[in-house]
Coordinates of C-alpha atoms and ligand atoms in Angstrom, one line a residue:
M28 CA 22.7 -17.8 18.6
S29 CA 23.6 -14.0 18.8
F30 CA 19.8 -12.8 18.7
N31 CA 17.9 -14.4 21.7
S32 CA 15.2 -11.8 21.5
I33 CA 14.1 -9.6 18.8
S34 CA 11.5 -6.6 19.3
V35 CA 9.4 -5.3 16.6
I36 CA 8.1 -1.7 16.8
G37 CA 4.9 -1.5 15.1
L38 CA 2.6 -4.2 14.4
G39 CA 0.7 -3.4 11.4
Y40 CA 0.3 -4.8 8.1
I41 CA 4.3 -5.3 7.9
G42 CA 5.3 -5.4 11.8
L43 CA 2.9 -8.2 12.7
P44 CA 3.7 -10.8 9.9
T45 CA 7.4 -10.0 10.6
A46 CA 7.3 -10.6 14.1
A47 CA 5.3 -14.0 13.6
M48 CA 7.9 -15.1 11.2
F49 CA 10.7 -14.6 13.6
A50 CA 8.6 -16.4 16.3
S51 CA 8.0 -19.2 14.2
R52 CA 11.4 -19.8 14.3
K53 CA 11.4 -20.2 17.9
I54 CA 12.7 -16.9 18.7
K55 CA 11.4 -14.7 21.6
V56 CA 9.5 -11.9 19.9
I57 CA 8.3 -8.7 21.7
G58 CA 6.0 -6.8 19.6
V59 CA 5.2 -3.4 20.7
D60 CA 2.3 -1.1 19.7
V61 CA 0.6 2.0 20.9
N62 CA -2.7 0.5 20.0
E63 CA -4.3 -1.5 22.8
H64 CA -6.7 -3.1 20.9
A65 CA -4.1 -4.5 18.6
V66 CA -2.1 -5.7 21.7
S67 CA -4.9 -7.5 23.4
T68 CA -6.1 -9.1 19.9
I69 CA -2.4 -10.4 19.3
N70 CA -2.1 -11.8 22.9
Q71 CA -5.3 -13.8 22.2
G72 CA -3.6 -15.2 19.2
K73 CA -5.7 -13.5 16.8
I74 CA -5.0 -10.7 14.4
H75 CA -6.5 -7.2 13.9
I76 CA -5.5 -7.0 10.2
V77 CA -6.7 -9.0 7.1
E78 CA -3.8 -11.0 5.7
P79 CA -4.3 -14.5 4.4
G80 CA -2.4 -17.3 6.2
L81 CA -1.1 -15.1 9.0
E82 CA -3.5 -15.9 11.7
S83 CA -2.6 -19.4 12.1
I84 CA 1.0 -18.3 12.5
V85 CA 0.1 -15.7 15.2
Q86 CA -1.8 -18.1 17.1
H87 CA 0.8 -20.8 17.2
A88 CA 3.5 -18.4 18.1
V89 CA 1.5 -16.8 20.9
N90 CA 0.3 -20.3 22.4
N91 CA 3.8 -21.5 22.2
G92 CA 5.0 -18.6 23.9
Y93 CA 7.2 -17.1 21.3
L94 CA 5.3 -13.9 20.6
K95 CA 3.8 -11.4 23.2
A96 CA 2.6 -7.8 22.4
V97 CA 3.1 -5.0 25.0
I98 CA 2.4 -1.4 24.8
K99 CA 5.9 -0.1 26.3
A100 CA 9.1 -1.4 24.9
E101 CA 11.3 -3.9 26.6
P102 CA 14.9 -4.9 26.6
A103 CA 15.9 -7.0 23.5
D104 CA 19.0 -8.0 21.5
A105 CA 17.4 -6.5 18.0
F106 CA 14.7 -3.9 17.4
L107 CA 12.9 -3.5 14.1
V108 CA 11.0 -0.5 13.5
A109 CA 7.9 -0.9 11.3
V110 CA 5.7 2.1 11.9
P111 CA 3.9 4.1 9.3
T112 CA 5.8 7.0 7.4
P113 CA 2.5 9.0 5.7
F114 CA 3.2 12.5 4.2
K115 CA 1.8 15.7 5.4
D116 CA -0.7 18.1 3.6
N117 CA 2.2 19.6 1.5
H118 CA 3.4 16.2 0.5
Q119 CA 6.5 16.2 3.0
P120 CA 7.3 13.2 4.8
D121 CA 6.0 12.8 8.1
L122 CA 8.7 11.2 10.4
S123 CA 7.0 11.6 13.6
Y124 CA 6.2 7.7 14.1
I125 CA 10.0 6.9 13.6
H126 CA 10.8 10.0 15.9
A127 CA 8.1 8.4 18.6
A128 CA 9.6 4.8 18.3
S129 CA 13.1 5.8 18.5
K130 CA 11.9 7.5 22.0
S131 CA 10.3 4.5 23.1
I132 CA 13.1 1.9 22.4
A133 CA 16.1 4.4 23.6
P134 CA 15.5 3.8 27.3
V135 CA 15.8 0.1 27.2
L136 CA 18.9 0.0 24.6
K137 CA 22.2 -1.7 25.6
K138 CA 25.8 -2.3 24.1
G139 CA 25.5 -4.8 21.3
D140 CA 22.0 -4.2 20.1
L141 CA 20.8 -3.9 16.6
I142 CA 18.2 -1.5 15.3
I143 CA 16.8 -1.9 11.9
L144 CA 14.5 0.7 10.2
E145 CA 12.0 -1.1 7.9
S146 CA 9.6 1.7 7.4
T147 CA 9.5 3.0 3.8
S148 CA 11.6 5.9 4.3
P149 CA 12.7 9.2 2.8
V150 CA 16.5 9.4 1.9
G151 CA 18.2 10.3 5.1
A152 CA 15.9 8.7 7.5
T153 CA 18.0 6.4 8.9
E154 CA 20.7 8.5 9.6
Q155 CA 18.2 10.9 11.3
M156 CA 17.1 8.1 13.3
A157 CA 20.5 7.1 14.3
E158 CA 20.9 11.0 15.4
W159 CA 17.7 10.8 17.6
L160 CA 18.9 7.8 19.3
A161 CA 22.3 9.3 20.0
E162 CA 20.8 12.5 21.5
L163 CA 18.6 10.2 23.9
R164 CA 21.5 7.7 25.0
P165 CA 24.9 9.8 25.2
D166 CA 26.1 6.8 27.3
L167 CA 26.2 4.8 24.2
T168 CA 28.3 5.0 20.9
F169 CA 26.5 5.1 17.5
P170 CA 27.7 4.3 14.2
Q171 CA 27.8 7.8 12.9
Q172 CA 30.1 8.8 15.6
V173 CA 32.8 6.0 15.8
G174 CA 31.8 3.6 12.8
D175 CA 32.2 0.0 13.3
T176 CA 33.3 -0.1 16.8
C177 CA 30.0 1.4 17.8
D178 CA 27.8 0.1 21.0
I179 CA 24.6 0.2 18.7
N180 CA 24.3 -1.1 15.4
I181 CA 21.8 0.7 12.7
A182 CA 20.6 -0.4 9.2
H183 CA 17.8 0.0 6.9
C184 CA 16.1 -2.7 5.1
P185 CA 12.9 -1.8 3.6
E186 CA 9.8 -4.1 3.1
R187 CA 8.7 -5.2 -0.3
V188 CA 6.0 -7.4 0.1
L189 CA 2.7 -7.3 -1.6
P190 CA -0.4 -7.0 0.4
G191 CA -2.4 -10.2 0.1
Q192 CA 0.8 -12.5 -0.3
V193 CA 2.8 -11.1 2.6
V194 CA 3.5 -14.6 4.3
K195 CA 4.9 -16.1 1.1
E196 CA 6.9 -12.9 0.0
L197 CA 8.3 -12.4 3.5
V198 CA 10.3 -15.5 3.1
A199 CA 10.8 -15.5 -0.5
N200 CA 11.7 -11.9 -1.6
D201 CA 15.2 -10.6 -1.7
R202 CA 16.4 -8.1 0.6
V203 CA 18.1 -4.8 0.5
I204 CA 20.1 -4.2 3.3
G205 CA 21.7 -0.8 4.1
G206 CA 23.9 -0.8 7.0
L207 CA 25.3 2.7 8.3
T208 CA 28.7 0.6 8.7
P209 CA 29.8 -2.7 7.2
V210 CA 29.4 -4.4 10.5
C211 CA 25.9 -3.0 10.8
S212 CA 25.0 -4.6 7.5
A213 CA 26.5 -8.0 8.4
R214 CA 24.6 -7.9 11.5
C215 CA 21.3 -7.1 9.7
V216 CA 21.9 -10.0 7.2
E217 CA 22.4 -12.6 10.1
L218 CA 19.1 -11.6 11.4
Y219 CA 17.1 -11.8 8.5
K220 CA 18.9 -14.9 7.3
I221 CA 16.9 -16.4 10.5
F222 CA 13.6 -16.6 7.9
V223 CA 14.6 -15.2 4.8
E224 CA 15.3 -17.6 1.9
G225 CA 15.9 -14.7 -0.6
E226 CA 19.0 -13.2 -1.0
C227 CA 20.1 -10.5 1.2
I228 CA 22.0 -7.7 -0.9
I229 CA 24.1 -5.5 1.1
T230 CA 24.3 -1.4 0.1
N231 CA 24.6 1.7 2.1
A232 CA 21.4 2.9 4.1
R233 CA 20.9 5.8 1.5
T234 CA 20.8 3.7 -1.4
A235 CA 18.4 1.0 0.4
E236 CA 15.9 4.0 1.0
M237 CA 16.3 5.1 -2.4
A238 CA 16.0 1.6 -3.7
K239 CA 12.4 1.1 -2.2
L240 CA 11.3 4.5 -3.3
T241 CA 12.4 3.8 -6.8
E242 CA 10.6 0.4 -7.0
N243 CA 7.1 2.0 -6.0
S244 CA 8.0 5.2 -8.3
S245 CA 8.8 2.9 -11.1
R246 CA 5.4 1.4 -11.0
D247 CA 3.6 4.8 -10.3
V248 CA 5.2 6.1 -13.6
S249 CA 4.4 3.2 -15.8
I250 CA 0.6 3.5 -14.4
A251 CA 0.6 7.1 -15.1
F252 CA 1.9 6.4 -18.8
A253 CA -1.0 3.9 -19.1
N254 CA -3.6 6.2 -17.6
E255 CA -2.4 9.2 -19.7
L256 CA -2.8 7.0 -23.0
S257 CA -6.5 6.2 -21.7
L258 CA -7.2 9.9 -21.8
I259 CA -5.7 10.3 -25.0
C260 CA -7.2 7.3 -26.5
D261 CA -10.8 8.5 -25.3
E262 CA -10.1 11.9 -27.4
L263 CA -9.0 10.1 -30.2
D264 CA -11.8 7.5 -30.1
I265 CA -9.2 4.5 -30.0
N266 CA -9.7 1.5 -27.7
V267 CA -6.9 1.8 -25.1
W268 CA -6.9 -1.6 -24.2
E269 CA -6.8 -2.9 -27.8
L270 CA -3.9 -0.2 -28.3
I271 CA -2.0 -1.5 -25.3
S272 CA -2.2 -5.1 -26.2
L273 CA -0.7 -4.5 -29.4
A274 CA 1.7 -2.4 -28.4
N275 CA 2.6 -5.0 -25.9
R276 CA 3.4 -7.4 -28.6
H277 CA 6.7 -5.6 -29.2
P278 CA 9.4 -7.9 -27.5
R279 CA 10.8 -4.7 -25.5
V280 CA 7.5 -2.9 -24.6
N281 CA 5.5 -3.8 -21.5
I282 CA 2.8 -1.0 -20.7
L283 CA 0.6 -1.6 -17.5
Q284 CA -3.2 -1.1 -17.2
P285 CA -5.1 2.1 -16.7
G286 CA -7.7 2.1 -14.1
P287 CA -9.5 4.6 -11.9
G288 CA -6.4 6.1 -10.4
V289 CA -3.7 4.6 -8.2
G290 CA -4.6 3.8 -4.6
G291 CA -3.2 2.0 -1.7
H292 CA -0.8 3.2 1.1
C293 CA 2.7 2.7 -0.9
I294 CA 2.6 3.7 -4.6
A295 CA 0.5 6.7 -4.1
V296 CA 2.8 8.0 -1.3
D297 CA 6.4 7.0 -1.9
P298 CA 7.2 9.0 -4.8
W299 CA 6.4 12.1 -2.9
F300 CA 9.3 11.3 -0.7
I301 CA 11.6 11.6 -3.8
V302 CA 10.0 14.8 -5.1
A303 CA 10.2 16.5 -1.4
K304 CA 13.9 15.8 -1.3
T305 CA 14.7 16.7 -4.9
P306 CA 11.8 19.0 -6.1
E307 CA 13.9 20.5 -8.9
K308 CA 14.8 17.4 -10.4
A309 CA 12.1 15.0 -10.1
H310 CA 9.9 16.3 -12.6
L311 CA 8.6 13.1 -14.3
I312 CA 8.3 11.4 -10.9
R313 CA 6.0 14.2 -9.7
T314 CA 4.2 14.8 -13.1
A315 CA 3.2 10.9 -12.7
R316 CA 1.7 11.3 -9.6
E317 CA -0.3 14.4 -10.6
V318 CA -1.6 12.2 -13.7
N319 CA -2.8 9.3 -11.3
D320 CA -4.2 11.7 -8.8
S321 CA -6.1 13.4 -11.4
K322 CA -7.8 10.3 -13.1
P323 CA -10.5 9.8 -10.7
L324 CA -11.9 13.3 -11.5
W325 CA -11.9 12.6 -14.9
V326 CA -13.8 9.6 -14.2
I327 CA -16.2 11.5 -12.0
E328 CA -16.7 14.2 -15.1
K329 CA -17.5 11.2 -17.3
V330 CA -20.1 9.8 -15.1
K331 CA -21.8 13.4 -14.9
S332 CA -21.7 13.6 -18.7
L333 CA -23.4 10.2 -19.1
V334 CA -26.1 11.3 -16.9
G335 CA -26.7 14.1 -19.4
E336 CA -26.7 11.8 -22.3
F337 CA -29.2 9.4 -20.5
L338 CA -31.7 12.3 -20.2
I339 CA -31.2 13.2 -23.7
Q340 CA -32.1 10.0 -24.6
N341 CA -35.0 9.6 -22.3
P342 CA -36.5 13.1 -22.4
T343 CA -39.4 12.1 -20.1
K344 CA -37.1 11.4 -17.4
S345 CA -35.4 13.8 -14.8
A346 CA -32.3 13.7 -13.3
T347 CA -33.6 12.4 -9.9
E348 CA -34.7 9.1 -11.8
V349 CA -31.4 8.1 -13.3
T350 CA -30.0 5.2 -11.1
T351 CA -26.2 4.7 -11.2
A352 CA -24.1 1.8 -9.8
C353 CA -20.5 1.9 -9.0
F354 CA -18.9 -1.6 -9.4
G355 CA -15.8 -1.8 -7.0
L356 CA -14.8 0.1 -3.9
A357 CA -11.5 -1.6 -3.0
F358 CA -8.0 -0.1 -4.1
K359 CA -7.4 -3.0 -6.3
P360 CA -8.9 -6.5 -7.3
N361 CA -10.1 -9.3 -5.0
I362 CA -9.1 -7.3 -1.6
D363 CA -11.4 -5.9 0.9
D364 CA -9.1 -2.9 1.6
L365 CA -10.8 0.4 0.9
R366 CA -7.9 2.8 2.3
E367 CA -6.7 5.4 -0.1
S368 CA -8.9 3.8 -2.8
P369 CA -9.5 5.9 -6.1
S370 CA -13.0 3.7 -6.5
L371 CA -14.2 4.9 -3.0
A372 CA -13.1 8.4 -3.7
I373 CA -15.2 8.6 -6.8
T374 CA -18.1 7.1 -5.2
E375 CA -18.1 9.3 -2.4
S376 CA -17.8 12.3 -5.0
L377 CA -20.8 10.9 -7.0
A378 CA -22.7 10.1 -3.8
Q379 CA -22.6 14.0 -3.1
S380 CA -23.3 15.1 -6.6
L381 CA -25.6 12.9 -8.6
P382 CA -29.2 13.9 -7.8
G383 CA -30.4 10.1 -8.9
K384 CA -29.9 7.0 -7.0
L385 CA -26.4 5.7 -6.2
L386 CA -25.6 1.5 -5.9
A387 CA -22.5 0.3 -4.9
V388 CA -21.5 -3.5 -5.6
E389 CA -18.4 -4.6 -3.8
P390 CA -18.5 -8.4 -3.3
N391 CA -15.7 -8.0 -0.4
I392 CA -17.3 -6.1 2.0
E393 CA -20.5 -6.5 4.4
V394 CA -21.1 -3.0 5.1
L395 CA -20.5 0.2 3.4
P396 CA -18.2 2.6 4.8
A397 CA -19.9 5.9 6.8
S398 CA -18.5 8.2 4.2
I399 CA -21.2 6.9 1.7
S400 CA -23.6 4.8 3.9
D401 CA -26.4 7.5 3.9
K402 CA -26.3 8.4 0.1
C403 CA -25.7 4.9 -1.3
T404 CA -26.9 1.3 -1.0
L405 CA -24.8 -1.7 -1.2
V406 CA -26.3 -4.1 -3.6
T407 CA -25.6 -7.6 -5.4
I408 CA -24.1 -7.8 -8.9
E409 CA -27.8 -9.0 -10.0
K410 CA -29.5 -6.2 -8.3
A411 CA -27.0 -3.5 -9.6
L412 CA -27.5 -4.9 -13.2
D413 CA -31.3 -5.0 -13.0
Q414 CA -31.6 -1.4 -11.6
A415 CA -29.0 0.7 -13.0
D416 CA -29.1 3.0 -16.0
I417 CA -25.5 3.8 -15.8
I418 CA -22.6 1.5 -14.8
V419 CA -19.1 2.7 -13.5
M420 CA -16.9 -0.4 -13.6
L421 CA -13.9 0.6 -11.2
V422 CA -12.2 -2.5 -9.7
D423 CA -11.7 -5.8 -11.8
H424 CA -12.6 -8.2 -9.2
D425 CA -13.0 -11.7 -10.4
Q426 CA -16.7 -11.9 -9.7
F427 CA -17.5 -8.9 -12.3
K428 CA -15.3 -10.8 -15.0
D429 CA -18.2 -13.3 -15.1
I430 CA -20.5 -10.4 -16.3
K431 CA -21.3 -10.8 -20.2
P432 CA -21.1 -7.9 -22.4
E433 CA -24.7 -8.9 -23.4
Q434 CA -25.9 -8.3 -19.9
V435 CA -24.7 -4.5 -19.8
K436 CA -25.7 -3.9 -23.6
S437 CA -28.7 -1.4 -22.6
K438 CA -27.0 0.4 -20.1
L439 CA -24.6 3.5 -20.5
I440 CA -21.0 2.4 -19.3
I441 CA -18.0 3.8 -18.0
D442 CA -15.5 1.0 -18.0
T443 CA -12.2 2.0 -16.3
K444 CA -10.8 -1.7 -16.3
G445 CA -11.6 -2.3 -19.9
L446 CA -13.7 -5.5 -18.8
W447 CA -15.9 -5.2 -21.6
S448 CA -13.7 -3.1 -24.0
L449 CA -12.0 -5.9 -26.0
Ligands
LIG30 N1 -2.6 -0.5 -10.7 C1 -3.1 0.0 -11.9 N2 -2.7 -0.6 -12.9 C2 -1.7 -1.6 -12.9 C3 -1.2 -2.0 -11.7 C4 -1.8 -1.5 -10.4 O1 -4.0 0.8 -11.9 O2 -1.4 -2.0 -14.1 C5 -3.3 0.3 -9.5 C6 -3.8 -0.7 -8.6 O3 -5.4 -0.7 -9.0 C7 -3.8 0.0 -7.2 C8 -2.4 0.6 -7.3 O4 -2.0 0.7 -8.7 O5 -4.8 1.0 -7.0 C9 -1.3 -0.1 -6.4 O6 -1.3 -1.5 -6.7 P1 -0.3 -2.6 -6.9 O7 -0.6 -3.9 -6.9 O8 0.7 -2.1 -7.8 O9 0.6 -2.2 -5.5 P2 0.3 -2.4 -3.7 O10 0.2 -1.0 -3.5 O11 -0.5 -3.6 -3.4 O12 2.0 -2.8 -3.3 C10 3.3 -2.2 -3.8 C11 4.3 -3.2 -4.2 N3 5.4 -2.8 -5.1 C12 5.5 -3.0 -6.2 O13 4.9 -3.7 -7.0 C13 6.6 -2.0 -6.9 C14 4.7 -4.0 -3.1 O14 5.8 -5.0 -3.6 C15 5.3 -3.2 -2.2 O15 5.8 -3.9 -1.1 C16 4.2 -2.2 -1.7 O16 3.7 -1.6 -2.6 C17 4.7 -1.5 -0.6 O17 4.6 -1.8 0.8 O18 5.4 -0.5 -0.7

């Protein structure tokens, strides 16, 4: 076998499951992470992230000696870089983690090694990484210098797995592989074929980078269309959920669902990488981002106007006596992940601005995040239904789908997910 050891740099939501998959195929895997807590947790056979089915694979791999985690990079035959690529304040991509990963692996590289950039990246990032590595190791040759005869092969292969289904999708999904040369691509296919059952399709690095950004931008634009429709329908007094279900009966129409905004660490980020590279051309992609980013503000204004409506209906009450309940804080249904969540952002803003009591219902967490814990109380569905004057439905968790329209008949409602609207 041409890969006796594989190193994964960055042991987060993508790196750790990927490392565990290789280790489960009885290959020595060295996971590298700067987070000491993550390293010690993994070395105990446990995991520091939430992902169904992952812990038992990690535990097995660690116990059998195929997976270990370290702080400092060690020599290996292949290196997979799976570090974060956030954006800076001005929506420009921040490649500092890729730069740091390059610096960490450069000293241990040897002739014949393969390096794969898995992080979702702006077009040109793989070439940039290759430049950084070439500067750090002038004694080795790289694809951009000598082509296929290079000492170090480099490719981009973006991850495309859905959080919550990572273990299944890592194996089943097709992979887009963009080598800097044809030999780089062939070596990369050889590596992924160790556990990937989907097809490995070869292209160049720039197209592979753009493919990943395109997938998430396509979803963002589709959601923005649905969100814009929800604003238009609100103004025209049309039920947007009924409208979309009618339009989707057309054989070539498939509109996605509106919501409180777009959250998570991918779809709300990746389109900006296209906009940053081609600001004069990416009008639709930028506008979609702006439409989705502005939806939480629209929801907040709606809640404030409902408070006013409640006080008109109940003239003996004051604003401090109005109780509002936010249903759902996670960034999408049936997960506990609150990062980049529009629902949490809405609840945070309401916690600051509403004079009355604020309740939150989130069946997937036990403690409220610090940003709202002093101004908001985590309660059960029953308690919220009992106490709230205004209900703000933010996430279509399964538990909320059991709430019958009759149970909320007496309340003022903002239903951003259309649970009681059809
Ligand atoms: N959302 C809507 N309406 C919809 C669908 C989604 O408002 O009709 C919202 C969700 O509530 C959530 C956000 O969009 O706030 C994103 O959720 P998601 O389920 O669409 O996607 P993610 O962020 O969990 O994962 C995406 C996936 N990309 C695509 O489906 C094209 C996944 O395959 C990628 O691997 C992942 O991004 C990633 O890592 O890039």
